[in-house]
Structure formats: structure tokens, C-alpha cells
Amino acid sequence: MKNSASGSGPKRVTTKTIAAMKKERQKIACLTAYDFLTARILDQAGIDLILVGDSLGMVFQGNETTIPVTLDEMIYHSKAVVRGVERAMVVVDMPFMSYQANVEEGFRHAGRVMKETGAGGVKFEGGERIADLVHQTTQAGIPVMGHVGLTPQSIHQFGGYKPRGTSPDEAKAILKDAKALEEAGAFCVVLEKIPARLASKITKALTIPTIGIGAGAGCDGQVLVVSDMLGLYEDFQPRFVRRYARLADLIRESVGRYVKDVKEMKFPSHEESY
Ligand code: KIV
């Protein structure tokens, strides 16, 4: 981890900064990143939180779900991301089956991520079910981001990517889960693909910030998958993704021009040669 502790760079975002932002009603901006260069650009652009999401299993590795991602792969990507960041807080997603077996195993794996990557915290999917793990992890000084609603590691159980919390019983359970995470010591909680009204209700009921993805404008912050919002991942576009750029088009067009220049011997020029 560069700077801040030594006082040389921008002031690093910490769990304290994130907590203060909710109190001061400042919205929290979060994006995912999986590599050094992207992380550095997001950091320079003023992002508050960078999540090394296990969504990398889909948008980086080309899998259909996040299930195949391993702990070693998460650590590899997280090290690269941390090297690119001076200000933002970096949180690492704990991948499927790195914490589901038992509390002890999840706790040790979270510790390994912190020791080997230099990140500022970890994220677990689940609510009440993982409260003991969240408690033990935070008691050891590891900041935990929770994640409730549509939790992609349970996609086979849900049977698809439909919004969660649309029935009164499920809405109640999601609120209970979010509260359980707060009580267990989580510093914030991701609310994924739930009705905006439910997300607002949870945001008001919690003292810790909520970070929404497909959960409406009432959350304390927002997160998107960077490859979606930059228009790099074109396989599908859920309605909650706003495309801020069309990088895939830009890359195809640029590479097309390069290919043409090489074939027509227009590249390299005299000035580009030694
Ligand atoms: O894996 C991921 O990128 C995530 C975010 C979408 C919240 O969990």
C-alpha cells in the first residue's frame, strides 16, 4: 500500500471516512476493478471504494457465473489493484467456498487476503447465516463489507438473476439480514437488485452505509461493475447499468485501424522507427 500512512499522498479512505460520509449525507461512489491500470485510473478519478469483485469470474475470465473463482485468483488480482491505488479503500470479495464451510476457515482465508494483498477489507455474501464469521473477522481488526439481496454465489439456489425481496416475507428477511450484519460489526453493506423502496427502508434502519447495485437512489452509495459501465462487457446489460462509455466500440475501431495500417505498411512511419 502506497502513501497516506507516511503522509505523502492523498488522504486514504478508511472505514471511518465511509461512516462519516453517511452521517454527512455524502454519497459513496464505488466501482469494481481487477487490474493495476484500471484501479489507478479509477483512483485518479476520485472513486471512494474499489471492490475487487468476484464478478471478475465473468467479465475477466469469461465464465457464466462467479462460482469458479478461486481464492488464489482473487489474491492475484487484488495485489495488482492495490498497487494502483493511493486514495480509495480497496475491498476484496471472498470467493465461493472460501468461507461457506465454517467460521474458522472463512476467518483464516480473510486473514490471508489481508496479509497478502494489502487491501483494506473483505466482502462476504450473506446475512444472519454469516453473522458469526463477520463478528470474528471484525473482532480481529479486518473490516467487513456485507452483501445481501441478490447474492450471485447463490445463483443456482435462486435459479436466476431475478430481483430479490419482492415478496413481503423475502423483504423482511433481507432487512433482518442487513441488521444482523450491522450488529456483527460490518462497516457497510451492499444491497443488490432489490426494490428501491426496500433499499431505502434498509438504508434508514441502519447506521452503517448501504451501497446499492440495482437498488435505487435511496442507498448511501452506488456500485457498478466497471466493465459494464464502460461498455466493455457487452454480453448483457441489466437495466440498472448506465453505460458511461462504449469502450468495446472504441477498441474495435482503434484495433481495426491498426490492422489496416500494418497490412498497408503505413505503420510504423519513419518517425516511429530508429
Ligand atoms: O462481484 C462483484 O463485482 C460484486 C458487486 C457487483 C457488488 O459483488
PDB file of C-alpha atoms in Angstrom, residues 57-162:
ATOM      1  CA  GLY A  57     -15.015 -14.627 -12.976  1.00  0.00           C
ATOM      2  CA  MET A  58     -17.477 -13.394 -15.615  1.00  0.00           C
ATOM      3  CA  VAL A  59     -16.059 -10.171 -17.040  1.00  0.00           C
ATOM      4  CA  PHE A  60     -12.355 -11.067 -16.853  1.00  0.00           C
ATOM      5  CA  GLN A  61     -12.286 -14.872 -17.090  1.00  0.00           C
ATOM      6  CA  GLY A  62     -15.360 -15.366 -19.295  1.00  0.00           C
ATOM      7  CA  ASN A  63     -17.217 -17.818 -17.015  1.00  0.00           C
ATOM      8  CA  GLU A  64     -21.013 -17.878 -16.872  1.00  0.00           C
ATOM      9  CA  THR A  65     -21.099 -17.306 -13.103  1.00  0.00           C
ATOM     10  CA  THR A  66     -18.795 -16.215 -10.267  1.00  0.00           C
ATOM     11  CA  ILE A  67     -18.709 -19.747  -8.817  1.00  0.00           C
ATOM     12  CA  PRO A  68     -15.408 -20.969 -10.374  1.00  0.00           C
ATOM     13  CA  VAL A  69     -13.267 -18.105  -8.981  1.00  0.00           C
ATOM     14  CA  THR A  70     -10.585 -19.248  -6.526  1.00  0.00           C
ATOM     15  CA  LEU A  71      -9.033 -17.543  -3.519  1.00  0.00           C
ATOM     16  CA  ASP A  72      -5.610 -17.529  -5.209  1.00  0.00           C
ATOM     17  CA  GLU A  73      -7.094 -15.742  -8.240  1.00  0.00           C
ATOM     18  CA  MET A  74      -8.714 -13.120  -6.004  1.00  0.00           C
ATOM     19  CA  ILE A  75      -5.398 -12.549  -4.245  1.00  0.00           C
ATOM     20  CA  TYR A  76      -3.543 -12.249  -7.577  1.00  0.00           C
ATOM     21  CA  HIS A  77      -5.945  -9.578  -8.907  1.00  0.00           C
ATOM     22  CA  SER A  78      -6.168  -7.751  -5.574  1.00  0.00           C
ATOM     23  CA  LYS A  79      -2.399  -7.314  -5.331  1.00  0.00           C
ATOM     24  CA  ALA A  80      -2.388  -5.652  -8.764  1.00  0.00           C
ATOM     25  CA  VAL A  81      -5.311  -3.378  -7.820  1.00  0.00           C
ATOM     26  CA  VAL A  82      -3.756  -2.311  -4.511  1.00  0.00           C
ATOM     27  CA  ARG A  83      -0.538  -1.336  -6.344  1.00  0.00           C
ATOM     28  CA  GLY A  84      -2.528   1.132  -8.471  1.00  0.00           C
ATOM     29  CA  VAL A  85      -4.364   2.887  -5.644  1.00  0.00           C
ATOM     30  CA  GLU A  86      -3.316   5.782  -3.438  1.00  0.00           C
ATOM     31  CA  ARG A  87      -6.582   7.118  -2.018  1.00  0.00           C
ATOM     32  CA  ALA A  88      -9.530   4.731  -2.378  1.00  0.00           C
ATOM     33  CA  MET A  89     -10.290   1.950   0.080  1.00  0.00           C
ATOM     34  CA  VAL A  90      -9.836  -1.449  -1.617  1.00  0.00           C
ATOM     35  CA  VAL A  91     -12.164  -4.282  -0.583  1.00  0.00           C
ATOM     36  CA  VAL A  92     -11.689  -7.874  -1.746  1.00  0.00           C
ATOM     37  CA  ASP A  93     -14.610 -10.197  -2.461  1.00  0.00           C
ATOM     38  CA  MET A  94     -14.210 -13.570  -0.747  1.00  0.00           C
ATOM     39  CA  PRO A  95     -14.970 -16.144  -3.470  1.00  0.00           C
ATOM     40  CA  PHE A  96     -17.402 -19.050  -3.336  1.00  0.00           C
ATOM     41  CA  MET A  97     -16.406 -21.777  -0.862  1.00  0.00           C
ATOM     42  CA  SER A  98     -13.628 -19.722   0.733  1.00  0.00           C
ATOM     43  CA  TYR A  99     -15.876 -19.039   3.767  1.00  0.00           C
ATOM     44  CA  GLN A 100     -19.038 -21.169   3.464  1.00  0.00           C
ATOM     45  CA  ALA A 101     -17.682 -24.370   5.097  1.00  0.00           C
ATOM     46  CA  ASN A 102     -17.171 -22.962   8.597  1.00  0.00           C
ATOM     47  CA  VAL A 103     -16.293 -19.785  10.501  1.00  0.00           C
ATOM     48  CA  GLU A 104     -12.692 -20.839  11.182  1.00  0.00           C
ATOM     49  CA  GLU A 105     -11.895 -21.440   7.518  1.00  0.00           C
ATOM     50  CA  GLY A 106     -13.543 -18.176   6.392  1.00  0.00           C
ATOM     51  CA  PHE A 107     -11.729 -16.244   9.109  1.00  0.00           C
ATOM     52  CA  ARG A 108      -8.323 -17.690   8.118  1.00  0.00           C
ATOM     53  CA  HIS A 109      -8.940 -17.009   4.439  1.00  0.00           C
ATOM     54  CA  ALA A 110      -9.927 -13.401   5.192  1.00  0.00           C
ATOM     55  CA  GLY A 111      -6.700 -13.045   7.170  1.00  0.00           C
ATOM     56  CA  ARG A 112      -4.725 -14.446   4.245  1.00  0.00           C
ATOM     57  CA  VAL A 113      -6.283 -11.900   1.884  1.00  0.00           C
ATOM     58  CA  MET A 114      -5.396  -9.032   4.216  1.00  0.00           C
ATOM     59  CA  LYS A 115      -1.798 -10.225   4.733  1.00  0.00           C
ATOM     60  CA  GLU A 116      -1.045 -10.988   1.091  1.00  0.00           C
ATOM     61  CA  THR A 117      -2.828  -8.169  -0.773  1.00  0.00           C
ATOM     62  CA  GLY A 118      -2.563  -5.044   1.368  1.00  0.00           C
ATOM     63  CA  ALA A 119      -6.303  -4.402   0.847  1.00  0.00           C
ATOM     64  CA  GLY A 120      -8.404  -2.507   3.391  1.00  0.00           C
ATOM     65  CA  GLY A 121     -11.162  -5.070   3.904  1.00  0.00           C
ATOM     66  CA  VAL A 122     -13.068  -8.100   2.645  1.00  0.00           C
ATOM     67  CA  LYS A 123     -16.626  -8.762   1.460  1.00  0.00           C
ATOM     68  CA  PHE A 124     -18.784 -11.792   2.270  1.00  0.00           C
ATOM     69  CA  GLU A 125     -22.173 -12.612   0.740  1.00  0.00           C
ATOM     70  CA  GLY A 126     -24.981 -13.483   3.177  1.00  0.00           C
ATOM     71  CA  GLY A 127     -26.738 -12.140   6.250  1.00  0.00           C
ATOM     72  CA  GLU A 128     -27.703 -13.833   9.531  1.00  0.00           C
ATOM     73  CA  ARG A 129     -26.128 -17.075   8.289  1.00  0.00           C
ATOM     74  CA  ILE A 130     -22.627 -15.492   8.310  1.00  0.00           C
ATOM     75  CA  ALA A 131     -23.049 -13.215  11.343  1.00  0.00           C
ATOM     76  CA  ASP A 132     -20.610 -15.252  13.482  1.00  0.00           C
ATOM     77  CA  LEU A 133     -17.979 -15.107  10.757  1.00  0.00           C
ATOM     78  CA  VAL A 134     -18.438 -11.339  10.366  1.00  0.00           C
ATOM     79  CA  HIS A 135     -18.177 -10.912  14.134  1.00  0.00           C
ATOM     80  CA  GLN A 136     -14.976 -12.951  14.453  1.00  0.00           C
ATOM     81  CA  THR A 137     -13.399 -11.261  11.412  1.00  0.00           C
ATOM     82  CA  THR A 138     -14.172  -7.712  12.519  1.00  0.00           C
ATOM     83  CA  GLN A 139     -13.058  -8.522  16.084  1.00  0.00           C
ATOM     84  CA  ALA A 140      -9.663  -9.410  14.575  1.00  0.00           C
ATOM     85  CA  GLY A 141      -9.456  -5.939  13.012  1.00  0.00           C
ATOM     86  CA  ILE A 142     -10.499  -6.879   9.479  1.00  0.00           C
ATOM     87  CA  PRO A 143     -13.150  -4.529   8.048  1.00  0.00           C
ATOM     88  CA  VAL A 144     -16.067  -6.436   6.514  1.00  0.00           C
ATOM     89  CA  MET A 145     -18.452  -5.307   3.788  1.00  0.00           C
ATOM     90  CA  GLY A 146     -21.680  -7.334   3.758  1.00  0.00           C
ATOM     91  CA  HIS A 147     -23.771  -8.219   0.706  1.00  0.00           C
ATOM     92  CA  VAL A 148     -27.487  -9.113   0.741  1.00  0.00           C
ATOM     93  CA  GLY A 149     -30.372  -9.299  -1.729  1.00  0.00           C
ATOM     94  CA  LEU A 150     -29.277 -10.963  -4.962  1.00  0.00           C
ATOM     95  CA  THR A 151     -26.066 -12.714  -3.922  1.00  0.00           C
ATOM     96  CA  PRO A 152     -24.510 -14.173  -7.106  1.00  0.00           C
ATOM     97  CA  GLN A 153     -22.712 -17.013  -5.294  1.00  0.00           C
ATOM     98  CA  SER A 154     -26.188 -18.456  -4.527  1.00  0.00           C
ATOM     99  CA  ILE A 155     -27.382 -18.135  -8.111  1.00  0.00           C
ATOM    100  CA  HIS A 156     -28.058 -21.847  -8.505  1.00  0.00           C
ATOM    101  CA  GLN A 157     -30.248 -21.795  -5.406  1.00  0.00           C
ATOM    102  CA  PHE A 158     -32.132 -18.689  -6.612  1.00  0.00           C
ATOM    103  CA  GLY A 159     -32.500 -20.192 -10.092  1.00  0.00           C
ATOM    104  CA  GLY A 160     -31.614 -16.950 -11.909  1.00  0.00           C
ATOM    105  CA  TYR A 161     -30.825 -13.247 -11.657  1.00  0.00           C
ATOM    106  CA  LYS A 162     -34.375 -12.033 -10.871  1.00  0.00           C
TER     107      LYS A 162
END
